[in-house]
């Protein structure tokens, strides 16, 4: 009785004190806009991942043919125009969703957010010669990507030119968009800009800051005039912010956010502690009936997706190692390890219910869950077995993703398997196949090992719970049989 009372008190504390503020935060307008707005980037990330694989086929002979024929460059162009500018999709999508949720025409807000995102960054790139010069320089490459002049040779030839010409050739190129800030490095800035633009745009429309045209004017034309004042105010304020940061700080807002906010937060999310906290909180929220994947996905996606983008850039450059700055915890670490076969990594429970269970309840639910589990969906278990508020299965439900996150982090950290390559496999991609896509054959083998780990952890707990269910079913059957016999005797 004491145990039951203690569990009830703990459950009440979680449900009454912890979950309400968490759910209040998750359902705020900015978080909902972030959660739903990032979805618009996913098709481009997944499509771009396909072209990333094609431009970096892990078979040397095939890669050499693609490079020599020029097809690798074509694939890279498609990757650059989709995956590599993910911050653009985020800036547009987040502002769009925010304003749409407020009940106003949303596309002008999304386009205003894009204009603001571009306005707040310095529109120049370093001269290609600056990165090509010196011993550490990349040198000059031809269309096939082969180095035709070393960095040292470039420097020695540049040094022969007049000083004025040297200065001109190494001066940054102005009036161009720097792709660096359109990818993962600009993601946190894109999120902040998207939310602020969505909020400001909605507030101005609500306050009546708009040009209203006569009813005779077509709605498509009138709508654009409605957007003119809010968009004009936002862009003007953004221009003043850009000017102030440039004048006083000799930098821009995107670089400032990246240095002061994104880099520390990415470091936190990429730490062992960060991985373990994420791995624990997903099943923790689910245990109390709240969608843990949705909550943690909304909170972490803005940091883990940039980690994925950074790894994709290193993979593309052939420098994918932890020593070169590759991240261990990425969005694919979250999707394809922490949530492998569903929240709680319940494949071990599936295997038990299908092959070793004796109770009708577990065998029946196991057959229902078998196919969804292959695609990382386990709601039949969460609510049908159930795992929600089930103390008998709480330990493996919490423990399995934590141990998988810990072991996966360590095998990547110590170089036993390479970091995740930045390819964004859809979260429904079956286990082992997803492992091959996101990290090659070594990751495929490691993912198989994590499935075995899940089975080993769940088995003893599932066996005990199955015995309890079987006893209850036998007792119920005996009671029904006794009632039937009593009715027969009376008759």
Short mmCIF file of C-alpha atoms in Angstrom, two decimals:
data_model
loop_
_atom_site.label_atom_id
_atom_site.label_comp_id
_atom_site.label_asym_id
_atom_site.label_seq_id
_atom_site.Cartn_x
_atom_site.Cartn_y
_atom_site.Cartn_z
CA UNK A 1 0.00 0.00 0.00
CA UNK A 2 2.85 2.36 0.87
CA UNK A 3 4.45 1.67 -2.51
CA UNK A 4 1.22 2.38 -4.34
CA UNK A 5 0.68 5.58 -2.37
CA UNK A 6 4.25 6.72 -3.10
CA UNK A 7 3.82 6.05 -6.83
CA UNK A 8 0.52 7.92 -6.84
CA UNK A 9 2.06 10.93 -5.08
CA UNK A 10 4.95 11.01 -7.57
CA UNK A 11 2.56 10.70 -10.51
CA UNK A 12 0.40 13.52 -9.15
CA UNK A 13 3.48 15.71 -8.67
CA UNK A 14 4.56 15.16 -12.29
CA UNK A 15 1.07 15.65 -13.70
CA UNK A 16 0.22 18.70 -11.60
CA UNK A 17 3.55 20.49 -11.18
CA UNK A 18 5.92 19.47 -14.02
CA UNK A 19 3.78 18.77 -17.08
CA UNK A 20 1.50 21.86 -17.03
CA UNK A 21 4.33 24.42 -17.43
CA UNK A 22 6.05 22.18 -19.98
CA UNK A 23 2.86 21.87 -22.03
CA UNK A 24 2.20 25.60 -21.64
CA UNK A 25 5.66 26.30 -23.08
CA UNK A 26 5.30 23.78 -25.92
CA UNK A 27 1.95 25.28 -26.91
CA UNK A 28 3.13 28.91 -26.98
CA UNK A 29 2.83 30.66 -30.34
CA UNK A 30 6.61 30.84 -30.99
CA UNK A 31 7.20 27.16 -30.22
CA UNK A 32 4.22 26.07 -32.34
CA UNK A 33 5.54 28.22 -35.20
CA UNK A 34 9.01 26.69 -34.79
CA UNK A 35 7.65 23.16 -34.61
CA UNK A 36 5.37 23.44 -37.67
CA UNK A 37 7.52 25.92 -39.61
CA UNK A 38 10.59 23.65 -39.60
CA UNK A 39 8.51 21.00 -41.35
CA UNK A 40 8.70 23.09 -44.54
CA UNK A 41 12.47 22.53 -44.59
CA UNK A 42 12.26 18.74 -44.34
CA UNK A 43 11.45 17.90 -48.00
CA UNK A 44 14.44 19.96 -49.16
CA UNK A 45 16.71 18.42 -46.51
CA UNK A 46 15.72 14.88 -47.51
CA UNK A 47 15.94 15.56 -51.27
CA UNK A 48 19.28 17.30 -50.76
CA UNK A 49 20.52 14.29 -48.79
CA UNK A 50 19.96 12.08 -51.82
CA UNK A 51 22.13 14.36 -53.94
CA UNK A 52 24.72 14.52 -51.15
CA UNK A 53 25.03 10.72 -51.33
CA UNK A 54 25.22 10.78 -55.14
CA UNK A 55 27.95 13.43 -55.14
CA UNK A 56 29.96 11.47 -52.56
CA UNK A 57 29.44 7.81 -53.46
CA UNK A 58 31.50 5.79 -50.92
CA UNK A 59 32.91 3.57 -53.70
CA UNK A 60 36.19 5.12 -54.93
CA UNK A 61 35.95 3.83 -58.51
CA UNK A 62 32.38 5.12 -58.96
CA UNK A 63 33.21 8.42 -57.23
CA UNK A 64 36.19 8.94 -59.55
CA UNK A 65 34.03 8.37 -62.66
CA UNK A 66 31.34 10.81 -61.43
CA UNK A 67 33.98 13.41 -60.59
CA UNK A 68 35.78 13.11 -63.91
CA UNK A 69 32.53 13.23 -65.91
CA UNK A 70 31.32 16.34 -64.08
CA UNK A 71 28.20 14.66 -62.69
CA UNK A 72 29.46 15.04 -59.12
CA UNK A 73 29.35 18.83 -59.65
CA UNK A 74 25.77 18.62 -60.97
CA UNK A 75 24.68 16.58 -57.94
CA UNK A 76 26.46 19.05 -55.68
CA UNK A 77 24.53 21.91 -57.32
CA UNK A 78 21.24 20.21 -56.41
CA UNK A 79 22.48 19.63 -52.84
CA UNK A 80 23.51 23.29 -52.52
CA UNK A 81 20.12 24.54 -53.72
CA UNK A 82 18.16 22.37 -51.24
CA UNK A 83 19.89 21.01 -48.13
CA UNK A 84 22.65 23.64 -47.98
CA UNK A 85 20.20 26.57 -47.69
CA UNK A 86 17.99 25.06 -44.97
CA UNK A 87 17.98 28.33 -42.99
CA UNK A 88 16.12 30.01 -45.84
CA UNK A 89 13.31 27.44 -45.62
CA UNK A 90 13.22 27.84 -41.82
CA UNK A 91 13.03 31.65 -41.91
CA UNK A 92 10.16 31.57 -44.41
CA UNK A 93 8.30 28.62 -42.85
CA UNK A 94 8.38 29.84 -39.25
CA UNK A 95 7.08 33.34 -40.02
CA UNK A 96 4.50 31.86 -42.40
CA UNK A 97 3.12 29.46 -39.77
CA UNK A 98 3.11 32.10 -37.03
CA UNK A 99 0.99 34.51 -39.11
CA UNK A 100 -1.19 31.71 -40.50
CA UNK A 101 -1.99 30.60 -36.95
CA UNK A 102 -3.05 34.18 -36.17
CA UNK A 103 -5.57 33.98 -39.00
CA UNK A 104 -3.96 36.39 -41.49
CA UNK A 105 -2.66 35.93 -45.02
CA UNK A 106 0.71 34.34 -44.33
CA UNK A 107 2.80 34.31 -47.53
CA UNK A 108 3.74 38.05 -47.39
CA UNK A 109 5.02 37.49 -43.84
CA UNK A 110 7.16 34.54 -44.98
CA UNK A 111 8.66 36.63 -47.79
CA UNK A 112 9.23 39.54 -45.40
CA UNK A 113 11.10 37.16 -43.10
CA UNK A 114 13.28 36.04 -46.02
CA UNK A 115 14.08 39.66 -46.95
CA UNK A 116 14.91 40.43 -43.31
CA UNK A 117 17.12 37.35 -43.00
CA UNK A 118 19.14 38.42 -46.06
CA UNK A 119 19.21 42.08 -45.02
CA UNK A 120 20.72 41.33 -41.61
CA UNK A 121 23.79 39.56 -43.00
CA UNK A 122 26.80 41.08 -44.73
CA UNK A 123 26.39 40.44 -48.45
CA UNK A 124 29.94 39.54 -49.35
CA UNK A 125 32.26 36.54 -49.47
CA UNK A 126 36.00 36.25 -49.01
CA UNK A 127 37.99 36.36 -52.22
CA UNK A 128 38.52 32.81 -53.53
CA UNK A 129 42.22 33.63 -53.79
CA UNK A 130 42.46 34.32 -50.05
CA UNK A 131 41.54 30.72 -49.24
CA UNK A 132 43.67 29.30 -52.04
CA UNK A 133 46.95 30.95 -51.03
CA UNK A 134 49.71 29.66 -48.76
CA UNK A 135 50.76 26.24 -47.48
CA UNK A 136 47.40 25.74 -45.79
CA UNK A 137 45.50 27.03 -48.85
CA UNK A 138 43.32 24.85 -51.03
CA UNK A 139 45.12 25.83 -54.22
CA UNK A 140 43.31 26.17 -57.54
CA UNK A 141 41.18 23.29 -58.81
CA UNK A 142 39.72 22.51 -62.23
CA UNK A 143 36.08 21.63 -63.02
CA UNK A 144 36.67 18.01 -61.99
CA UNK A 145 37.94 19.11 -58.58
CA UNK A 146 41.58 18.29 -59.20
CA UNK A 147 44.25 20.68 -57.86
CA UNK A 148 46.11 22.25 -60.78
CA UNK A 149 48.09 24.80 -58.75
CA UNK A 150 49.11 24.43 -55.10
CA UNK A 151 48.50 27.11 -52.48
CA UNK A 152 52.24 27.84 -52.30
CA UNK A 153 52.40 28.31 -56.09
CA UNK A 154 49.40 30.65 -56.00
CA UNK A 155 51.08 32.81 -53.33
CA UNK A 156 54.40 33.00 -55.18
CA UNK A 157 52.67 34.13 -58.38
CA UNK A 158 50.42 36.66 -56.63
CA UNK A 159 53.48 38.16 -54.90
CA UNK A 160 54.92 39.08 -58.31
CA UNK A 161 52.00 41.38 -59.08
CA UNK A 162 51.85 45.11 -58.17
CA UNK A 163 50.61 45.75 -54.61
CA UNK A 164 47.45 47.49 -55.83
CA UNK A 165 46.54 44.46 -57.96
CA UNK A 166 47.34 42.08 -55.10
CA UNK A 167 45.00 44.03 -52.84
CA UNK A 168 42.25 44.05 -55.47
CA UNK A 169 42.48 40.28 -56.05
CA UNK A 170 42.33 39.42 -52.34
CA UNK A 171 39.57 41.92 -51.39
CA UNK A 172 36.21 40.34 -50.40
CA UNK A 173 33.65 40.08 -53.22
CA UNK A 174 30.73 42.40 -52.41
CA UNK A 175 27.08 42.26 -53.44
CA UNK A 176 26.77 38.46 -53.23
CA UNK A 177 24.94 36.17 -50.81
CA UNK A 178 27.23 34.11 -48.58
CA UNK A 179 25.93 30.52 -48.68
CA UNK A 180 27.60 29.82 -45.33
CA UNK A 181 24.86 31.71 -43.50
CA UNK A 182 22.03 30.13 -45.49
CA UNK A 183 22.90 26.67 -44.14
CA UNK A 184 23.31 25.29 -40.64
CA UNK A 185 25.36 28.21 -39.32
CA UNK A 186 22.44 30.59 -39.85
CA UNK A 187 19.75 28.32 -38.37
CA UNK A 188 19.36 29.89 -34.91
CA UNK A 189 19.32 33.37 -36.47
CA UNK A 190 16.68 32.16 -38.97
CA UNK A 191 14.53 30.82 -36.12
CA UNK A 192 14.77 34.07 -34.15
CA UNK A 193 14.07 36.21 -37.23
CA UNK A 194 11.16 34.01 -38.33
CA UNK A 195 9.50 34.21 -34.90
CA UNK A 196 10.06 37.96 -34.48
CA UNK A 197 8.88 38.79 -37.99
CA UNK A 198 5.78 36.60 -37.51
CA UNK A 199 5.01 38.29 -34.18
CA UNK A 200 5.62 41.86 -35.41
CA UNK A 201 3.72 41.35 -38.67
CA UNK A 202 0.69 39.87 -36.86
CA UNK A 203 0.73 42.63 -34.22
CA UNK A 204 0.73 45.39 -36.87
CA UNK A 205 -2.07 43.80 -38.89
CA UNK A 206 -4.09 43.34 -35.69
CA UNK A 207 -3.51 46.99 -34.77
CA UNK A 208 -4.81 48.10 -38.17
CA UNK A 209 -1.46 49.16 -39.67
CA UNK A 210 -2.49 48.41 -43.22
CA UNK A 211 -3.65 50.06 -46.41
CA UNK A 212 -7.30 49.25 -47.10
CA UNK A 213 -8.38 49.54 -50.73
CA UNK A 214 -11.97 49.82 -52.08
CA UNK A 215 -13.96 46.61 -52.47
CA UNK A 216 -13.77 46.91 -56.27
CA UNK A 217 -10.02 46.20 -56.18
CA UNK A 218 -9.25 42.49 -56.73
CA UNK A 219 -8.44 40.63 -53.50
CA UNK A 220 -5.05 39.49 -54.85
CA UNK A 221 -4.00 43.11 -55.35
CA UNK A 222 -5.56 44.41 -52.12
CA UNK A 223 -3.74 41.69 -50.13
CA UNK A 224 -0.34 42.97 -51.23
CA UNK A 225 -1.19 46.52 -50.17
CA UNK A 226 -2.30 45.12 -46.80
CA UNK A 227 1.21 43.72 -46.34
CA UNK A 228 3.00 46.88 -47.42
CA UNK A 229 3.09 48.82 -44.12
CA UNK A 230 4.03 45.89 -41.83
CA UNK A 231 6.67 44.69 -44.32
CA UNK A 232 8.01 48.23 -44.77
CA UNK A 233 8.29 48.82 -41.01
CA UNK A 234 10.02 45.46 -40.41
CA UNK A 235 12.51 45.94 -43.23
CA UNK A 236 13.28 49.53 -42.19
CA UNK A 237 13.90 48.53 -38.56
CA UNK A 238 16.03 45.62 -39.74
CA UNK A 239 18.11 47.94 -41.91
CA UNK A 240 18.73 50.22 -38.89
CA UNK A 241 19.75 47.21 -36.78
CA UNK A 242 22.15 46.07 -39.51
CA UNK A 243 23.65 49.56 -39.76
CA UNK A 244 24.12 49.86 -35.97
CA UNK A 245 25.83 46.46 -35.63
CA UNK A 246 28.03 47.14 -38.66
CA UNK A 247 29.02 50.61 -37.41
CA UNK A 248 29.66 49.76 -33.76
CA UNK A 249 30.63 46.07 -33.96
CA UNK A 250 32.11 45.71 -37.46
CA UNK A 251 30.06 42.54 -37.89
CA UNK A 252 26.44 41.53 -38.61
CA UNK A 253 23.57 40.06 -36.62
CA UNK A 254 23.92 36.53 -38.02
CA UNK A 255 27.58 36.30 -37.08
CA UNK A 256 26.81 37.76 -33.66
CA UNK A 257 24.04 35.22 -32.98
CA UNK A 258 26.22 32.38 -34.23
CA UNK A 259 29.10 33.35 -31.96
CA UNK A 260 27.17 34.25 -28.80
CA UNK A 261 24.20 31.88 -28.97
CA UNK A 262 24.32 29.11 -31.56
CA UNK A 263 27.87 27.87 -30.96
CA UNK A 264 27.40 27.43 -27.15
CA UNK A 265 23.97 25.83 -27.60
CA UNK A 266 25.20 23.45 -30.31
CA UNK A 267 28.08 22.50 -28.02
CA UNK A 268 25.60 21.77 -25.23
CA UNK A 269 23.33 19.70 -27.46
CA UNK A 270 26.36 17.83 -28.83
CA UNK A 271 27.70 16.87 -25.39
CA UNK A 272 27.33 13.48 -23.74
CA UNK A 273 25.17 15.06 -21.05
CA UNK A 274 22.93 16.65 -23.67
CA UNK A 275 22.50 13.32 -25.47
CA UNK A 276 21.57 11.52 -22.24
CA UNK A 277 19.08 14.20 -21.17
CA UNK A 278 17.33 14.08 -24.55
CA UNK A 279 17.31 10.27 -24.51
CA UNK A 280 15.74 10.22 -21.03
CA UNK A 281 13.13 12.94 -21.52
CA UNK A 282 11.50 11.42 -24.63
CA UNK A 283 10.24 8.27 -22.80
CA UNK A 284 9.78 10.24 -19.56
CA UNK A 285 7.12 12.47 -21.13
CA UNK A 286 5.55 9.52 -22.94
CA UNK A 287 5.26 7.60 -19.66
CA UNK A 288 2.86 10.27 -18.42
CA UNK A 289 0.87 10.22 -21.64
CA UNK A 290 2.42 13.30 -23.25
CA UNK A 291 4.01 13.08 -26.73
CA UNK A 292 7.69 13.03 -25.76
CA UNK A 293 8.91 12.95 -29.35
CA UNK A 294 6.90 16.03 -30.24
CA UNK A 295 8.07 18.00 -27.21
CA UNK A 296 11.76 17.15 -27.50
CA UNK A 297 11.69 17.46 -31.29
CA UNK A 298 10.33 21.00 -31.01
CA UNK A 299 12.96 21.96 -28.44
CA UNK A 300 16.01 20.31 -30.03
CA UNK A 301 15.45 20.51 -33.80
CA UNK A 302 16.77 24.07 -34.06
CA UNK A 303 20.13 22.85 -32.72
CA UNK A 304 20.38 19.28 -33.99
CA UNK A 305 19.52 20.11 -37.62
CA UNK A 306 22.46 22.59 -37.82
CA UNK A 307 24.66 19.83 -36.37
CA UNK A 308 23.49 17.62 -39.24
CA UNK A 309 24.28 20.38 -41.76
CA UNK A 310 27.79 20.84 -40.35
CA UNK A 311 28.47 17.11 -40.70
CA UNK A 312 27.10 17.12 -44.25
CA UNK A 313 29.55 19.90 -45.17
CA UNK A 314 32.47 17.94 -43.66
CA UNK A 315 31.35 14.74 -45.41
CA UNK A 316 31.15 16.61 -48.71
CA UNK A 317 34.70 17.93 -48.14
CA UNK A 318 36.02 14.47 -47.19
CA UNK A 319 36.89 15.63 -43.64
CA UNK A 320 34.21 13.87 -41.56
CA UNK A 321 36.01 13.17 -38.27
CA UNK A 322 35.43 14.30 -34.70
CA UNK A 323 38.93 15.83 -34.79
CA UNK A 324 37.83 18.07 -37.68
CA UNK A 325 34.81 19.29 -35.71
CA UNK A 326 32.16 16.74 -36.70
CA UNK A 327 29.22 16.60 -34.31
CA UNK A 328 28.28 13.35 -32.57
CA UNK A 329 24.70 14.28 -31.65
CA UNK A 330 22.75 15.30 -34.76
CA UNK A 331 19.11 15.15 -35.81
CA UNK A 332 19.78 11.64 -37.16
CA UNK A 333 21.26 10.59 -33.80
CA UNK A 334 17.91 11.65 -32.34
CA UNK A 335 15.72 10.04 -35.00
CA UNK A 336 17.69 6.89 -35.81
CA UNK A 337 19.13 5.96 -32.41
CA UNK A 338 17.30 7.63 -29.52
CA UNK A 339 13.92 6.94 -31.22
CA UNK A 340 14.89 3.84 -33.19
CA UNK A 341 11.80 1.62 -33.74
CA UNK A 342 9.81 4.19 -31.75
CA UNK A 343 10.15 6.08 -28.47
CA UNK A 344 11.83 3.86 -25.88
CA UNK A 345 13.46 1.72 -28.64
CA UNK A 346 10.79 -0.94 -28.10
CA UNK A 347 11.92 -3.45 -30.74
CA UNK A 348 13.04 -5.76 -27.91
CA UNK A 349 9.52 -5.71 -26.52
CA UNK A 350 8.12 -6.47 -29.98
CA UNK A 351 10.39 -9.50 -30.31
CA UNK A 352 9.31 -10.79 -26.89
CA UNK A 353 5.58 -10.36 -27.56
CA UNK A 354 5.77 -12.07 -30.96
CA UNK A 355 8.02 -15.00 -30.05
CA UNK A 356 7.98 -15.55 -26.28
CA UNK A 357 4.78 -14.11 -24.76
CA UNK A 358 2.16 -16.40 -23.22
CA UNK A 359 -0.55 -13.91 -22.29
CA UNK A 360 -3.24 -13.18 -24.88
CA UNK A 361 -2.89 -9.42 -24.34
CA UNK A 362 0.84 -9.30 -25.11
CA UNK A 363 0.62 -11.71 -28.06
CA UNK A 364 -2.27 -9.77 -29.61
CA UNK A 365 -0.66 -6.32 -29.21
CA UNK A 366 2.65 -7.73 -30.46
CA UNK A 367 1.10 -8.84 -33.75
CA UNK A 368 -0.48 -5.40 -34.18
CA UNK A 369 2.79 -3.57 -33.40
CA UNK A 370 5.15 -5.73 -35.51
CA UNK A 371 4.76 -3.88 -38.83
CA UNK A 372 4.54 -0.31 -37.43
CA UNK A 373 7.72 -0.98 -35.40
CA UNK A 374 9.63 -1.59 -38.62
CA UNK A 375 8.86 2.03 -39.53
CA UNK A 376 9.66 3.44 -36.04
CA UNK A 377 6.03 3.79 -34.95
CA UNK A 378 5.04 2.31 -31.60
CA UNK A 379 1.78 4.00 -30.53
CA UNK A 380 0.05 0.55 -30.37
CA UNK A 381 2.48 -0.36 -27.57
CA UNK A 382 2.40 3.04 -25.89
CA UNK A 383 -1.37 3.04 -25.46
CA UNK A 384 -2.41 -0.56 -26.14
CA UNK A 385 -0.03 -2.61 -23.99
CA UNK A 386 0.27 -0.01 -22.44
CA UNK A 387 3.66 1.58 -21.73
CA UNK A 388 2.02 4.78 -20.55
CA UNK A 389 1.83 4.75 -16.71
CA UNK A 390 2.97 1.11 -16.60
CA UNK A 391 5.41 0.66 -13.67
CA UNK A 392 6.31 -2.91 -14.73
CA UNK A 393 7.94 -1.71 -17.99
CA UNK A 394 9.07 1.77 -16.88
CA UNK A 395 12.69 0.75 -16.19
CA UNK A 396 13.49 -0.68 -19.66
CA UNK A 397 11.42 2.05 -21.31
CA UNK A 398 13.61 4.75 -19.70
CA UNK A 399 16.87 2.78 -19.64
CA UNK A 400 17.10 1.49 -23.21
CA UNK A 401 17.34 4.86 -25.05
CA UNK A 402 19.75 6.20 -22.40
CA UNK A 403 22.11 3.21 -22.78
CA UNK A 404 21.87 3.33 -26.58
CA UNK A 405 22.62 7.07 -26.57
CA UNK A 406 25.55 6.56 -24.18
CA UNK A 407 27.10 3.68 -26.11
CA UNK A 408 26.53 5.30 -29.53
CA UNK A 409 28.10 8.54 -28.34
CA UNK A 410 31.16 6.70 -27.02
CA UNK A 411 31.77 4.50 -30.09
CA UNK A 412 31.70 7.62 -32.29
CA UNK A 413 33.81 9.66 -29.84
CA UNK A 414 36.53 7.00 -29.70
CA UNK A 415 36.55 6.53 -33.48
CA UNK A 416 35.20 2.96 -33.50
CA UNK A 417 32.56 4.09 -36.00
CA UNK A 418 32.59 7.36 -37.98
CA UNK A 419 30.35 10.34 -37.16
CA UNK A 420 26.96 10.52 -38.84
CA UNK A 421 27.45 11.80 -42.37
CA UNK A 422 24.71 14.44 -42.48
CA UNK A 423 22.38 12.46 -44.73
CA UNK A 424 18.83 13.04 -43.47
CA UNK A 425 17.04 9.70 -43.61
CA UNK A 426 13.28 10.15 -43.00
CA UNK A 427 12.40 9.12 -39.43
CA UNK A 428 10.21 6.30 -40.76
CA UNK A 429 13.16 4.63 -42.56
CA UNK A 430 13.48 1.08 -41.16
CA UNK A 431 16.37 0.29 -38.82
CA UNK A 432 19.57 -1.03 -40.45
CA UNK A 433 18.60 0.62 -43.76
CA UNK A 434 18.68 4.01 -42.02
CA UNK A 435 22.01 3.04 -40.41
CA UNK A 436 23.55 2.41 -43.82
CA UNK A 437 22.24 5.71 -45.21
CA UNK A 438 23.41 7.88 -42.31
CA UNK A 439 26.80 6.27 -41.71
CA UNK A 440 27.64 3.41 -44.07
CA UNK A 441 28.16 -0.26 -43.24
CA UNK A 442 29.77 0.37 -39.84
CA UNK A 443 26.76 2.38 -38.67
CA UNK A 444 24.52 -0.34 -40.10
CA UNK A 445 26.27 -2.96 -37.94
CA UNK A 446 26.15 -0.72 -34.87
CA UNK A 447 22.43 -0.12 -35.34
CA UNK A 448 21.94 -3.90 -35.42
CA UNK A 449 23.83 -4.15 -32.12
CA UNK A 450 21.52 -1.53 -30.55
CA UNK A 451 18.51 -3.66 -31.55
CA UNK A 452 20.08 -6.61 -29.72
CA UNK A 453 20.68 -4.34 -26.71
CA UNK A 454 16.99 -3.40 -26.71
CA UNK A 455 15.98 -7.06 -26.76
CA UNK A 456 18.33 -7.96 -23.89
CA UNK A 457 17.09 -5.07 -21.72
CA UNK A 458 13.35 -5.54 -22.29
CA UNK A 459 13.25 -9.35 -22.12
CA UNK A 460 13.39 -9.96 -18.31
CA UNK A 461 10.93 -7.15 -17.54
CA UNK A 462 8.57 -8.22 -20.32
CA UNK A 463 8.74 -11.82 -19.10
CA UNK A 464 7.71 -10.79 -15.59
CA UNK A 465 4.88 -8.57 -16.86
CA UNK A 466 3.70 -11.34 -19.21
CA UNK A 467 3.55 -13.75 -16.25
CA UNK A 468 1.38 -11.27 -14.32
CA UNK A 469 -0.97 -10.80 -17.29
CA UNK A 470 -1.16 -14.56 -17.87
CA UNK A 471 -2.05 -15.09 -14.21
CA UNK A 472 -4.80 -12.47 -14.44
CA UNK A 473 -6.16 -14.04 -17.64
CA UNK A 474 -6.11 -17.54 -16.10
CA UNK A 475 -7.85 -16.26 -12.97
CA UNK A 476 -10.49 -14.53 -15.06
CA UNK A 477 -11.02 -17.64 -17.17
CA UNK A 478 -11.32 -19.78 -14.03
CA UNK A 479 -13.83 -17.35 -12.51
CA UNK A 480 -15.89 -17.35 -15.71
CA UNK A 481 -15.77 -21.14 -15.86
CA UNK A 482 -16.86 -21.38 -12.22
CA UNK A 483 -19.72 -18.94 -12.87
CA UNK A 484 -20.75 -21.00 -15.89
CA UNK A 485 -20.73 -24.24 -13.89
CA UNK A 486 -22.79 -22.61 -11.13
CA UNK A 487 -25.35 -21.43 -13.65
CA UNK A 488 -25.52 -24.93 -15.19
CA UNK A 489 -26.04 -26.55 -11.78
CA UNK A 490 -28.87 -24.14 -10.97
CA UNK A 491 -30.49 -24.92 -14.27
#
